[in-house]
Structure formats: C-alpha cells, structure tokens
Amino acid sequence: MRALILGGTSGAHLLADAVAREGLQAIYSYAGRTRALAEQQLPTRVGGFGGASGLADYIRKEGITHVVDATHPFAAGMSRNAVEACAATGTPLMALERAPWPKASGDNWIEVPDVASAVAALPGQRARVFLAIGRQHIAAFGARPQHAYTLRFVDPPDEPLPFPDGDVIVARGPFAFAGELELMRSRGIEWIVARNSGGTGGRAKIDAARELGLPVIMIGRPALPDRPRAESLAEVMLWLGHRTCLGA
Ligand code: NAP
C-alpha cells in the first residue's frame, strides 16, 4: 500500500498525522500556494502535477495504490484531475470531504453559486465588507471598488489589491468565535462574503455573523464528478486498510 494524499486542508493534516502514526506508507502533496507550509510528518511533495495526465504519470511512476483527495471543497480543478487520473490508472480514489454548513435559524444568508454572483449580490452603496474567500478569488471584487474590504490571508499579498480600500489581516485559522466577533465589531463589518467550506475552522465567522445579525453572501460549492467520499478520518483509515477505530 502506498497512498497519495492530496492535501492543503486541516482535515488532510489530521489524516496525515493518523497515517504517519499508524506507520502506513504515504506521500502528502501540497499545491504550494502558501509560503510557510504547515508542518506534518509524512514525506511531502510540492507543486502541480501537470493536469490529470501528469497526475496519472505520477501515480504510475511512484507506485501509488490509493489516492485520497483531501483538498479544499473549492479546489475543484485538483479534484476533477484526481477523478480522471484515477480512472485512467485504475487507482482507487476516496475524497475526504467535510459536509457543507447547514443554514441555521437566525442565519441571514444570500446563497449564490459562484464568485461573480457574490460580487453582484453586494449592495450598490458603500459598505464595510469582510471578504473571507482567499486571495485567489478577490480580483472580481474590483468591479465594486466603492466598498471598504477587510481581507484575511495566510501570507501577506504580493500584488496590489484590486480595490482602493482594503485592510489585510495576515493569519492562519482555525479562528474562534470570540475573535471573529471582535474582528467584525471593531471594523464595523456590515456584510460578509464567504464560501460554504464546511468544517469547524472557518465556521466561527458564520456564527459571529448570526450573532450580529449580519448578512452573509454564501458561495455554494462547485459541482464535481461523482466519486466515493467519506466525511471522517476513521472512514478513510478503514478504506486504507487500517482497521483500528480512531474515534474520529
Ligand atoms: P485547484 O484550483 O483545484 O487547483 C489548481 C491546480 O493546482 C491543480 O490543477 C493542480 O495543478 C494544483 N494543485 C491543487 N491542489 C494540489 C495539491 N494538493 N497537490 C498538488 N497540486 C495541487 O486548487 P486551489 O483552489 O488553487 O487550491 C490549491 C490548494 O490549496 C489545494 O491543495 C487546496 O486543498 C488548498 N486550499 C484551497 C482553498 C480554496 O479555497 N480553494 C482553501 C484552503 C486550502 P496541476 O493541474 O498542475 O496538477
């Protein structure tokens, strides 16, 4: 058994820890988007594979027997490539995919399918907006330059922001409810733009928005091809042939 874990999420790190602890053979793959890679114990590789065919070549060359797609639910390109490459090489694939956040009572969500619709859903008049969507997706908000944006990135931006009024916070999650409440209060946030990533690490901003009665423009997940999926580490470990109950 030699697994490839497509990572970049907190769930992927927990899986890598469990796999390393149990002595299973695996390689952890980072896209290499952040400068400081989060530490973990498995052997790693960094950078794209060169599309689905590049990933298929990698699987063959490295003798990969199992692929776990533990990428972010919005990392649709990598997930599609994994489906294609695993089909081409006959390699079993499992997605470790956290469930989306359900809308709770008191949530004021405007649900939209993509970033372009999120831009269109912002009010016309100037507002203070917490743009909690990651730096790769902010360019489209340049079409609404009247707003005061608060952004949070893992690394400081290396390019100018696409709008004149942007306040960047550099921090890596998970984030706690009290801190999110304080962030929104201290900056006078009126709107939040978020993606329905699911999981616990990003949930606090949604809970804080509900507490403050703020509208959240919630971007839904991209559509992906059908593939086997698990929501828990324990399920993935079982699938990898490890029979111990991890209680995860
Ligand atoms: P994406 O659009 O699906 O991926 C674009 C390309 O980046 C892929 O086609 C692949 O390049 C490369 N890539 C992505 N994930 C990779 C991985 N784990 N290992 C090796 N190559 C990878 O993905 P993205 O949205 O840019 O996300 C990039 C990474 O950041 C992912 O690992 C994801 O888990 C993590 N992340 C993303 C988000 C998000 O909001 N999208 C949030 C948190 C973490 P090739 O085609 O050349 O193989």
mmCIF file of C-alpha atoms and ligand atoms in Angstrom:
data_model
loop_
_atom_site.group_PDB
_atom_site.id
_atom_site.type_symbol
_atom_site.label_atom_id
_atom_site.label_comp_id
_atom_site.label_asym_id
_atom_site.label_seq_id
_atom_site.Cartn_x
_atom_site.Cartn_y
_atom_site.Cartn_z
ATOM 1 C CA MET A 1 0.000 0.000 0.000
ATOM 2 C CA ARG A 2 1.324 3.425 -0.910
ATOM 3 C CA ALA A 3 -1.136 6.271 -0.657
ATOM 4 C CA LEU A 4 -1.072 9.742 -2.149
ATOM 5 C CA ILE A 5 -2.829 12.365 -0.044
ATOM 6 C CA LEU A 6 -3.813 15.472 -1.977
ATOM 7 C CA GLY A 7 -3.766 17.988 0.823
ATOM 8 C CA GLY A 8 -3.866 21.611 1.821
ATOM 9 C CA THR A 9 -6.602 21.451 4.464
ATOM 10 C CA SER A 10 -6.746 20.890 8.203
ATOM 11 C CA GLY A 11 -8.549 17.583 7.570
ATOM 12 C CA ALA A 12 -5.720 16.467 5.299
ATOM 13 C CA HIS A 13 -3.191 17.275 8.039
ATOM 14 C CA LEU A 14 -5.109 15.273 10.606
ATOM 15 C CA LEU A 15 -5.270 12.389 8.152
ATOM 16 C CA ALA A 16 -1.520 12.653 7.505
ATOM 17 C CA ASP A 17 -0.894 12.553 11.256
ATOM 18 C CA ALA A 18 -3.042 9.442 11.636
ATOM 19 C CA VAL A 19 -1.408 7.740 8.635
ATOM 20 C CA ALA A 20 2.100 8.539 9.944
ATOM 21 C CA ARG A 21 1.199 7.410 13.459
ATOM 22 C CA GLU A 22 -0.045 4.069 12.154
ATOM 23 C CA GLY A 23 3.056 3.598 10.027
ATOM 24 C CA LEU A 24 1.203 3.442 6.694
ATOM 25 C CA GLN A 25 3.161 4.377 3.585
ATOM 26 C CA ALA A 26 2.008 7.639 2.064
ATOM 27 C CA ILE A 27 3.091 10.835 0.338
ATOM 28 C CA TYR A 28 1.474 14.161 1.111
ATOM 29 C CA SER A 29 1.062 16.592 -1.770
ATOM 30 C CA TYR A 30 0.881 20.369 -1.372
ATOM 31 C CA ALA A 31 -0.110 22.721 -4.178
ATOM 32 C CA GLY A 32 2.490 25.120 -2.742
ATOM 33 C CA ARG A 33 0.196 28.140 -2.564
ATOM 34 C CA THR A 34 1.319 29.300 0.877
ATOM 35 C CA ARG A 35 4.873 30.317 1.719
ATOM 36 C CA ALA A 36 5.081 28.580 5.069
ATOM 37 C CA LEU A 37 3.879 25.021 4.664
ATOM 38 C CA ALA A 38 2.145 23.657 7.748
ATOM 39 C CA GLU A 39 4.386 21.061 9.369
ATOM 40 C CA GLN A 40 3.454 17.415 9.250
ATOM 41 C CA GLN A 41 5.123 14.045 9.479
ATOM 42 C CA LEU A 42 4.724 12.315 6.115
ATOM 43 C CA PRO A 43 7.136 12.640 3.206
ATOM 44 C CA THR A 44 5.915 15.533 1.081
ATOM 45 C CA ARG A 45 5.990 16.789 -2.473
ATOM 46 C CA VAL A 46 5.070 20.330 -3.552
ATOM 47 C CA GLY A 47 3.532 21.771 -6.742
ATOM 48 C CA GLY A 48 1.120 20.832 -9.507
ATOM 49 C CA PHE A 49 1.397 17.506 -11.332
ATOM 50 C CA GLY A 50 0.685 18.972 -14.765
ATOM 51 C CA GLY A 51 -3.028 18.235 -15.128
ATOM 52 C CA ALA A 52 -4.807 14.884 -14.999
ATOM 53 C CA SER A 53 -2.274 13.213 -17.300
ATOM 54 C CA GLY A 54 0.624 14.472 -15.157
ATOM 55 C CA LEU A 55 -1.054 13.069 -12.072
ATOM 56 C CA ALA A 56 -1.642 9.741 -13.857
ATOM 57 C CA ASP A 57 2.072 9.616 -14.742
ATOM 58 C CA TYR A 58 2.979 10.385 -11.139
ATOM 59 C CA ILE A 59 0.694 7.626 -9.835
ATOM 60 C CA ARG A 60 2.294 5.094 -12.169
ATOM 61 C CA LYS A 61 5.854 6.233 -11.527
ATOM 62 C CA GLU A 62 5.517 6.309 -7.740
ATOM 63 C CA GLY A 63 3.544 3.055 -7.488
ATOM 64 C CA ILE A 64 0.614 4.765 -5.811
ATOM 65 C CA THR A 65 -2.093 2.275 -4.825
ATOM 66 C CA HIS A 66 -4.641 4.629 -3.194
ATOM 67 C CA VAL A 67 -5.406 8.318 -3.729
ATOM 68 C CA VAL A 68 -7.127 10.363 -1.038
ATOM 69 C CA ASP A 69 -8.444 13.683 -2.276
ATOM 70 C CA ALA A 70 -8.402 15.725 0.920
ATOM 71 C CA THR A 71 -8.237 19.089 -0.864
ATOM 72 C CA HIS A 72 -10.476 22.010 -0.047
ATOM 73 C CA PRO A 73 -14.062 21.620 -1.323
ATOM 74 C CA PHE A 74 -13.456 24.611 -3.611
ATOM 75 C CA ALA A 75 -10.270 23.141 -5.112
ATOM 76 C CA ALA A 76 -12.351 21.766 -7.969
ATOM 77 C CA GLY A 77 -9.586 21.580 -10.582
ATOM 78 C CA MET A 78 -7.466 19.226 -8.481
ATOM 79 C CA SER A 79 -10.492 17.111 -7.569
ATOM 80 C CA ARG A 80 -11.550 16.725 -11.215
ATOM 81 C CA ASN A 81 -7.992 15.782 -12.177
ATOM 82 C CA ALA A 82 -7.910 13.187 -9.418
ATOM 83 C CA VAL A 83 -11.117 11.556 -10.711
ATOM 84 C CA GLU A 84 -9.717 11.472 -14.250
ATOM 85 C CA ALA A 85 -6.234 10.252 -13.310
ATOM 86 C CA CYS A 86 -7.549 7.527 -11.005
ATOM 87 C CA ALA A 87 -9.940 6.321 -13.720
ATOM 88 C CA ALA A 88 -7.095 6.290 -16.260
ATOM 89 C CA THR A 89 -4.750 4.325 -13.985
ATOM 90 C CA GLY A 90 -7.357 2.138 -12.264
ATOM 91 C CA THR A 91 -6.341 3.537 -8.876
ATOM 92 C CA PRO A 92 -8.925 3.580 -6.071
ATOM 93 C CA LEU A 93 -9.900 7.136 -5.060
ATOM 94 C CA MET A 94 -11.539 8.401 -1.899
ATOM 95 C CA ALA A 95 -12.485 12.000 -1.191
ATOM 96 C CA LEU A 96 -12.271 13.225 2.382
ATOM 97 C CA GLU A 97 -14.925 15.893 2.164
ATOM 98 C CA ARG A 98 -16.449 17.776 5.044
ATOM 99 C CA ALA A 99 -20.171 18.444 4.870
ATOM 100 C CA PRO A 100 -21.251 21.983 3.959
ATOM 101 C CA TRP A 101 -22.558 24.161 6.801
ATOM 102 C CA PRO A 102 -26.317 23.921 7.053
ATOM 103 C CA LYS A 103 -28.212 27.197 7.312
ATOM 104 C CA ALA A 104 -29.266 27.643 10.945
ATOM 105 C CA SER A 105 -32.143 29.573 12.434
ATOM 106 C CA GLY A 106 -31.152 33.250 12.574
ATOM 107 C CA ASP A 107 -28.728 33.000 9.647
ATOM 108 C CA ASN A 108 -29.245 35.738 7.078
ATOM 109 C CA TRP A 109 -27.682 34.116 4.019
ATOM 110 C CA ILE A 110 -27.879 35.167 0.423
ATOM 111 C CA GLU A 111 -26.897 31.956 -1.335
ATOM 112 C CA VAL A 112 -25.107 32.332 -4.654
ATOM 113 C CA PRO A 113 -23.472 29.789 -6.975
ATOM 114 C CA ASP A 114 -20.137 31.481 -7.665
ATOM 115 C CA VAL A 115 -17.847 34.457 -7.102
ATOM 116 C CA ALA A 116 -19.359 36.530 -9.947
ATOM 117 C CA SER A 117 -22.823 36.238 -8.372
ATOM 118 C CA ALA A 118 -21.346 37.157 -4.983
ATOM 119 C CA VAL A 119 -19.968 40.382 -6.472
ATOM 120 C CA ALA A 120 -23.376 41.130 -7.997
ATOM 121 C CA ALA A 121 -25.128 40.477 -4.656
ATOM 122 C CA LEU A 122 -23.211 43.224 -2.804
ATOM 123 C CA PRO A 123 -25.137 46.446 -2.185
ATOM 124 C CA GLY A 124 -24.597 49.394 -4.525
ATOM 125 C CA GLN A 125 -23.826 51.838 -1.720
ATOM 126 C CA ARG A 126 -20.509 51.785 0.131
ATOM 127 C CA ALA A 127 -20.407 49.164 2.869
ATOM 128 C CA ARG A 128 -17.836 47.528 5.140
ATOM 129 C CA VAL A 129 -17.357 44.025 3.778
ATOM 130 C CA PHE A 130 -15.445 41.101 5.274
ATOM 131 C CA LEU A 131 -14.255 39.246 2.193
ATOM 132 C CA ALA A 132 -13.461 35.842 3.691
ATOM 133 C CA ILE A 133 -12.724 33.957 0.490
ATOM 134 C CA GLY A 134 -8.967 33.626 -0.065
ATOM 135 C CA ARG A 135 -6.744 35.781 -2.202
ATOM 136 C CA GLN A 136 -7.112 33.790 -5.435
ATOM 137 C CA HIS A 137 -10.719 34.916 -5.746
ATOM 138 C CA ILE A 138 -10.697 38.600 -4.873
ATOM 139 C CA ALA A 139 -9.969 40.066 -8.343
ATOM 140 C CA ALA A 140 -13.660 40.059 -9.354
ATOM 141 C CA PHE A 141 -14.445 42.411 -6.436
ATOM 142 C CA GLY A 142 -12.519 45.138 -8.262
ATOM 143 C CA ALA A 143 -15.834 45.687 -10.085
ATOM 144 C CA ARG A 144 -17.216 47.052 -6.763
ATOM 145 C CA PRO A 145 -14.449 49.479 -5.738
ATOM 146 C CA GLN A 146 -16.758 51.612 -3.562
ATOM 147 C CA HIS A 147 -16.654 49.214 -0.605
ATOM 148 C CA ALA A 148 -14.249 49.048 2.343
ATOM 149 C CA TYR A 149 -12.974 45.474 2.344
ATOM 150 C CA THR A 150 -11.422 43.538 5.211
ATOM 151 C CA LEU A 151 -9.460 40.522 3.986
ATOM 152 C CA ARG A 152 -7.665 37.702 5.762
ATOM 153 C CA PHE A 153 -4.837 35.808 4.092
ATOM 154 C CA VAL A 154 -2.339 33.200 5.250
ATOM 155 C CA ASP A 155 0.504 35.205 3.637
ATOM 156 C CA PRO A 156 0.802 38.955 3.028
ATOM 157 C CA PRO A 157 -0.390 39.784 -0.520
ATOM 158 C CA ASP A 158 2.430 40.149 -3.043
ATOM 159 C CA GLU A 159 0.309 42.102 -5.525
ATOM 160 C CA PRO A 160 -1.680 45.304 -5.053
ATOM 161 C CA LEU A 161 -5.307 44.734 -4.085
ATOM 162 C CA PRO A 162 -7.857 45.161 -6.906
ATOM 163 C CA PHE A 163 -9.766 47.883 -4.978
ATOM 164 C CA PRO A 164 -8.630 51.059 -3.198
ATOM 165 C CA ASP A 165 -9.909 50.363 0.321
ATOM 166 C CA GLY A 166 -8.587 47.043 1.585
ATOM 167 C CA ASP A 167 -7.460 46.142 5.086
ATOM 168 C CA VAL A 168 -5.475 42.895 5.111
ATOM 169 C CA ILE A 169 -5.173 40.694 8.184
ATOM 170 C CA VAL A 170 -2.472 38.011 7.930
ATOM 171 C CA ALA A 171 -3.473 34.958 9.965
ATOM 172 C CA ARG A 172 -3.888 31.211 9.654
ATOM 173 C CA GLY A 173 -7.009 29.513 11.041
ATOM 174 C CA PRO A 174 -8.681 27.928 12.872
ATOM 175 C CA PHE A 175 -10.457 31.017 14.212
ATOM 176 C CA ALA A 176 -12.523 31.191 17.387
ATOM 177 C CA PHE A 177 -15.957 32.733 17.834
ATOM 178 C CA ALA A 178 -14.860 35.464 20.302
ATOM 179 C CA GLY A 179 -12.106 36.634 17.966
ATOM 180 C CA GLU A 180 -14.410 36.716 14.935
ATOM 181 C CA LEU A 181 -16.978 38.711 16.885
ATOM 182 C CA GLU A 182 -14.286 41.177 17.927
ATOM 183 C CA LEU A 183 -12.958 41.450 14.360
ATOM 184 C CA MET A 184 -16.421 42.247 12.988
ATOM 185 C CA ARG A 185 -17.327 44.669 15.759
ATOM 186 C CA SER A 186 -14.019 46.548 15.752
ATOM 187 C CA ARG A 187 -14.109 47.035 11.980
ATOM 188 C CA GLY A 188 -17.813 47.809 11.806
ATOM 189 C CA ILE A 189 -18.382 44.978 9.311
ATOM 190 C CA GLU A 190 -21.800 45.151 7.630
ATOM 191 C CA TRP A 191 -21.588 42.328 5.064
ATOM 192 C CA ILE A 192 -19.668 39.061 4.874
ATOM 193 C CA VAL A 193 -18.755 37.157 1.741
ATOM 194 C CA ALA A 194 -17.870 33.539 2.461
ATOM 195 C CA ARG A 195 -17.689 30.166 0.772
ATOM 196 C CA ASN A 196 -19.529 27.202 2.186
ATOM 197 C CA SER A 197 -16.360 25.325 3.070
ATOM 198 C CA GLY A 198 -17.822 23.371 5.990
ATOM 199 C CA GLY A 199 -15.691 22.161 8.887
ATOM 200 C CA THR A 200 -15.019 23.780 12.219
ATOM 201 C CA GLY A 201 -12.009 26.016 11.478
ATOM 202 C CA GLY A 202 -13.939 28.541 9.373
ATOM 203 C CA ARG A 203 -17.330 28.198 10.998
ATOM 204 C CA ALA A 204 -16.840 30.856 13.716
ATOM 205 C CA LYS A 205 -17.225 33.772 11.293
ATOM 206 C CA ILE A 206 -20.632 32.426 10.271
ATOM 207 C CA ASP A 207 -21.668 32.055 13.914
ATOM 208 C CA ALA A 208 -20.423 35.582 14.645
ATOM 209 C CA ALA A 209 -22.374 36.951 11.667
ATOM 210 C CA ARG A 210 -25.536 35.312 13.002
ATOM 211 C CA GLU A 211 -24.907 36.725 16.470
ATOM 212 C CA LEU A 212 -24.568 40.217 14.983
ATOM 213 C CA GLY A 213 -27.480 39.759 12.543
ATOM 214 C CA LEU A 214 -25.219 40.436 9.550
ATOM 215 C CA PRO A 215 -25.995 39.299 6.014
ATOM 216 C CA VAL A 216 -23.683 36.629 4.595
ATOM 217 C CA ILE A 217 -23.298 36.206 0.850
ATOM 218 C CA MET A 218 -22.636 32.456 0.860
ATOM 219 C CA ILE A 219 -20.978 30.996 -2.211
ATOM 220 C CA GLY A 220 -22.035 27.390 -2.869
ATOM 221 C CA ARG A 221 -19.644 24.580 -3.763
ATOM 222 C CA PRO A 222 -18.547 23.848 -7.305
ATOM 223 C CA ALA A 223 -20.079 20.770 -8.911
ATOM 224 C CA LEU A 224 -17.748 17.745 -9.008
ATOM 225 C CA PRO A 225 -17.953 14.388 -10.741
ATOM 226 C CA ASP A 226 -19.338 11.535 -8.642
ATOM 227 C CA ARG A 227 -16.661 9.853 -6.564
ATOM 228 C CA PRO A 228 -16.566 7.835 -3.359
ATOM 229 C CA ARG A 229 -16.458 10.173 -0.406
ATOM 230 C CA ALA A 230 -16.017 9.997 3.341
ATOM 231 C CA GLU A 231 -16.624 12.653 5.947
ATOM 232 C CA SER A 232 -14.457 11.248 8.714
ATOM 233 C CA LEU A 233 -10.830 10.292 9.171
ATOM 234 C CA ALA A 234 -11.874 6.943 10.585
ATOM 235 C CA GLU A 235 -13.679 6.057 7.342
ATOM 236 C CA VAL A 236 -10.621 6.932 5.276
ATOM 237 C CA MET A 237 -8.322 4.957 7.564
ATOM 238 C CA LEU A 238 -10.612 1.942 7.221
ATOM 239 C CA TRP A 239 -10.584 2.379 3.456
ATOM 240 C CA LEU A 240 -6.770 2.432 3.568
ATOM 241 C CA GLY A 241 -6.978 -0.964 5.201
ATOM 242 C CA HIS A 242 -6.324 0.182 8.740
ATOM 243 C CA ARG A 243 -8.843 -1.476 10.999
ATOM 244 C CA THR A 244 -8.280 0.311 14.322
ATOM 245 C CA CYS A 245 -11.115 2.563 15.418
ATOM 246 C CA LEU A 246 -9.669 6.083 15.677
ATOM 247 C CA GLY A 247 -12.780 7.611 17.138
ATOM 248 C CA ALA A 248 -12.566 10.396 14.542
HETATM 249 P P1 NAP B 1 -7.431 23.990 -7.731
HETATM 250 O O1 NAP B 1 -7.901 25.217 -8.403
HETATM 251 O O2 NAP B 1 -8.326 22.803 -7.713
HETATM 252 O O3 NAP B 1 -6.055 23.520 -8.324
HETATM 253 C C1 NAP B 1 -5.401 24.149 -9.376
HETATM 254 C C2 NAP B 1 -4.151 23.350 -9.652
HETATM 255 O O4 NAP B 1 -3.249 23.439 -8.541
HETATM 256 C C3 NAP B 1 -4.398 21.875 -9.839
HETATM 257 O O5 NAP B 1 -4.870 21.585 -11.130
HETATM 258 C C4 NAP B 1 -3.032 21.337 -9.529
HETATM 259 O O6 NAP B 1 -2.131 21.634 -10.592
HETATM 260 C C5 NAP B 1 -2.582 22.193 -8.380
HETATM 261 N N1 NAP B 1 -2.960 21.609 -7.088
HETATM 262 C C6 NAP B 1 -4.048 21.871 -6.324
HETATM 263 N N2 NAP B 1 -4.007 21.178 -5.191
HETATM 264 C C7 NAP B 1 -2.869 20.442 -5.222
HETATM 265 C C8 NAP B 1 -2.246 19.532 -4.321
HETATM 266 N N3 NAP B 1 -2.795 19.254 -3.115
HETATM 267 N N4 NAP B 1 -1.082 18.975 -4.698
HETATM 268 C C9 NAP B 1 -0.503 19.265 -5.899
HETATM 269 N N5 NAP B 1 -1.037 20.134 -6.793
HETATM 270 C C10 NAP B 1 -2.197 20.726 -6.444
HETATM 271 O O7 NAP B 1 -6.989 24.271 -6.246
HETATM 272 P P2 NAP B 1 -6.891 25.654 -5.469
HETATM 273 O O8 NAP B 1 -8.263 26.127 -5.184
HETATM 274 O O9 NAP B 1 -5.913 26.510 -6.192
HETATM 275 O O10 NAP B 1 -6.258 25.122 -4.112
HETATM 276 C C11 NAP B 1 -4.876 24.812 -4.029
HETATM 277 C C12 NAP B 1 -4.570 24.121 -2.740
HETATM 278 O O11 NAP B 1 -4.951 24.933 -1.645
HETATM 279 C C13 NAP B 1 -5.284 22.792 -2.572
HETATM 280 O O12 NAP B 1 -4.331 21.879 -2.102
HETATM 281 C C14 NAP B 1 -6.355 23.062 -1.570
HETATM 282 O O13 NAP B 1 -6.621 21.939 -0.756
HETATM 283 C C15 NAP B 1 -5.768 24.204 -0.769
HETATM 284 N N6 NAP B 1 -6.801 25.114 -0.276
HETATM 285 C C16 NAP B 1 -7.631 25.689 -1.158
HETATM 286 C C17 NAP B 1 -8.614 26.515 -0.689
HETATM 287 C C18 NAP B 1 -9.567 27.130 -1.659
HETATM 288 O O14 NAP B 1 -10.321 27.957 -1.205
HETATM 289 N N7 NAP B 1 -9.601 26.765 -2.915
HETATM 290 C C19 NAP B 1 -8.725 26.798 0.662
HETATM 291 C C20 NAP B 1 -7.838 26.198 1.549
HETATM 292 C C21 NAP B 1 -6.864 25.364 1.056
HETATM 293 P P3 NAP B 1 -1.820 20.600 -11.762
HETATM 294 O O15 NAP B 1 -3.013 20.620 -12.655
HETATM 295 O O16 NAP B 1 -0.574 21.126 -12.376
HETATM 296 O O17 NAP B 1 -1.627 19.246 -11.112
#
